[in-house]
Amino acid sequence: MNLGNWDRGVLKAVLLASLIAPIYVVVEIGIPNSGDGLAGLGMFFLLFYSVYLLFSIAGWALVGFPAHWLICRYGGGRLVWYVIAVTMFTLAIYALAQIEAAIVFGLAALFQTLLFKYYAYNHAKT
């Protein structure tokens, strides 16, 4: 399958951004030394990745790609418009939910957006 630069950029952005939470969990609690602890950590990773991937795919389909199209069409693809779009997304989540959810989803969206912009445009050959 031949993925375009956008598809490859989204895939790399989603996967690289997903490494933050598991690394944080392992640093904070360490690697358990019991079978039950390892099973619990494995279940956490399984649950985290399933929810994370579901939210990321839905987010890119509902917000990311339409925003990217608008930014390229009317904003010249400048990075500042991507940051403004993520800020608007974060404020919308804050208005609908709470500050903690807005921070978590906003930071994940910002990190994915910056990685997407980097991989889709600066590494077009990779």
PDB file of N, CA and C in Angstrom, residues 4-6 10 41 46 56 60-61 76 107-108 113 120:
ATOM      1  N   GLY A   4       0.345   8.241   1.156  1.00  0.00           N
ATOM      2  CA  GLY A   4       0.775   9.578   0.804  1.00  0.00           C
ATOM      3  C   GLY A   4       1.476  10.242   1.978  1.00  0.00           C
ATOM      4  N   ASN A   5       2.022  11.412   1.738  1.00  0.00           N
ATOM      5  CA  ASN A   5       2.730  12.124   2.801  1.00  0.00           C
ATOM      6  C   ASN A   5       1.808  12.460   3.969  1.00  0.00           C
ATOM      7  N   TRP A   6       0.561  12.818   3.681  1.00  0.00           N
ATOM      8  CA  TRP A   6      -0.368  13.151   4.762  1.00  0.00           C
ATOM      9  C   TRP A   6      -0.659  11.924   5.609  1.00  0.00           C
ATOM     10  N   VAL A  10       0.321  11.471   9.502  1.00  0.00           N
ATOM     11  CA  VAL A  10      -0.644  11.207  10.572  1.00  0.00           C
ATOM     12  C   VAL A  10      -0.264   9.937  11.320  1.00  0.00           C
ATOM     13  N   LEU A  41      -0.294  -3.847  34.300  1.00  0.00           N
ATOM     14  CA  LEU A  41       0.377  -2.896  33.410  1.00  0.00           C
ATOM     15  C   LEU A  41       0.049  -3.201  31.958  1.00  0.00           C
ATOM     16  N   LEU A  46      -3.048  -1.940  27.016  1.00  0.00           N
ATOM     17  CA  LEU A  46      -4.059  -2.368  26.045  1.00  0.00           C
ATOM     18  C   LEU A  46      -5.243  -1.403  26.039  1.00  0.00           C
ATOM     19  N   SER A  56      -7.858   9.254  18.509  1.00  0.00           N
ATOM     20  CA  SER A  56      -6.983   9.889  17.514  1.00  0.00           C
ATOM     21  C   SER A  56      -7.555   9.773  16.111  1.00  0.00           C
ATOM     22  N   TRP A  60      -8.770  12.975  13.986  1.00  0.00           N
ATOM     23  CA  TRP A  60      -8.230  13.334  12.672  1.00  0.00           C
ATOM     24  C   TRP A  60      -9.332  13.370  11.619  1.00  0.00           C
ATOM     25  N   ALA A  61     -10.259  12.427  11.696  1.00  0.00           N
ATOM     26  CA  ALA A  61     -11.338  12.390  10.699  1.00  0.00           C
ATOM     27  C   ALA A  61     -12.300  13.563  10.857  1.00  0.00           C
ATOM     28  N   GLY A  76      -2.335  29.148   3.661  1.00  0.00           N
ATOM     29  CA  GLY A  76      -1.014  28.911   3.094  1.00  0.00           C
ATOM     30  C   GLY A  76      -0.218  27.825   3.798  1.00  0.00           C
ATOM     31  N   LEU A 107      -3.009  19.032  24.559  1.00  0.00           N
ATOM     32  CA  LEU A 107      -1.577  18.717  24.407  1.00  0.00           C
ATOM     33  C   LEU A 107      -1.355  17.563  23.431  1.00  0.00           C
ATOM     34  N   ALA A 108      -2.204  16.548  23.500  1.00  0.00           N
ATOM     35  CA  ALA A 108      -2.083  15.434  22.549  1.00  0.00           C
ATOM     36  C   ALA A 108      -2.309  15.930  21.125  1.00  0.00           C
ATOM     37  N   THR A 113      -0.251  17.364  15.936  1.00  0.00           N
ATOM     38  CA  THR A 113      -0.273  18.344  14.849  1.00  0.00           C
ATOM     39  C   THR A 113       1.138  18.760  14.456  1.00  0.00           C
ATOM     40  N   ALA A 120       4.820  15.358   7.355  1.00  0.00           N
ATOM     41  CA  ALA A 120       4.124  15.469   6.071  1.00  0.00           C
ATOM     42  C   ALA A 120       4.836  16.419   5.114  1.00  0.00           C
TER      43      ALA A 120
END
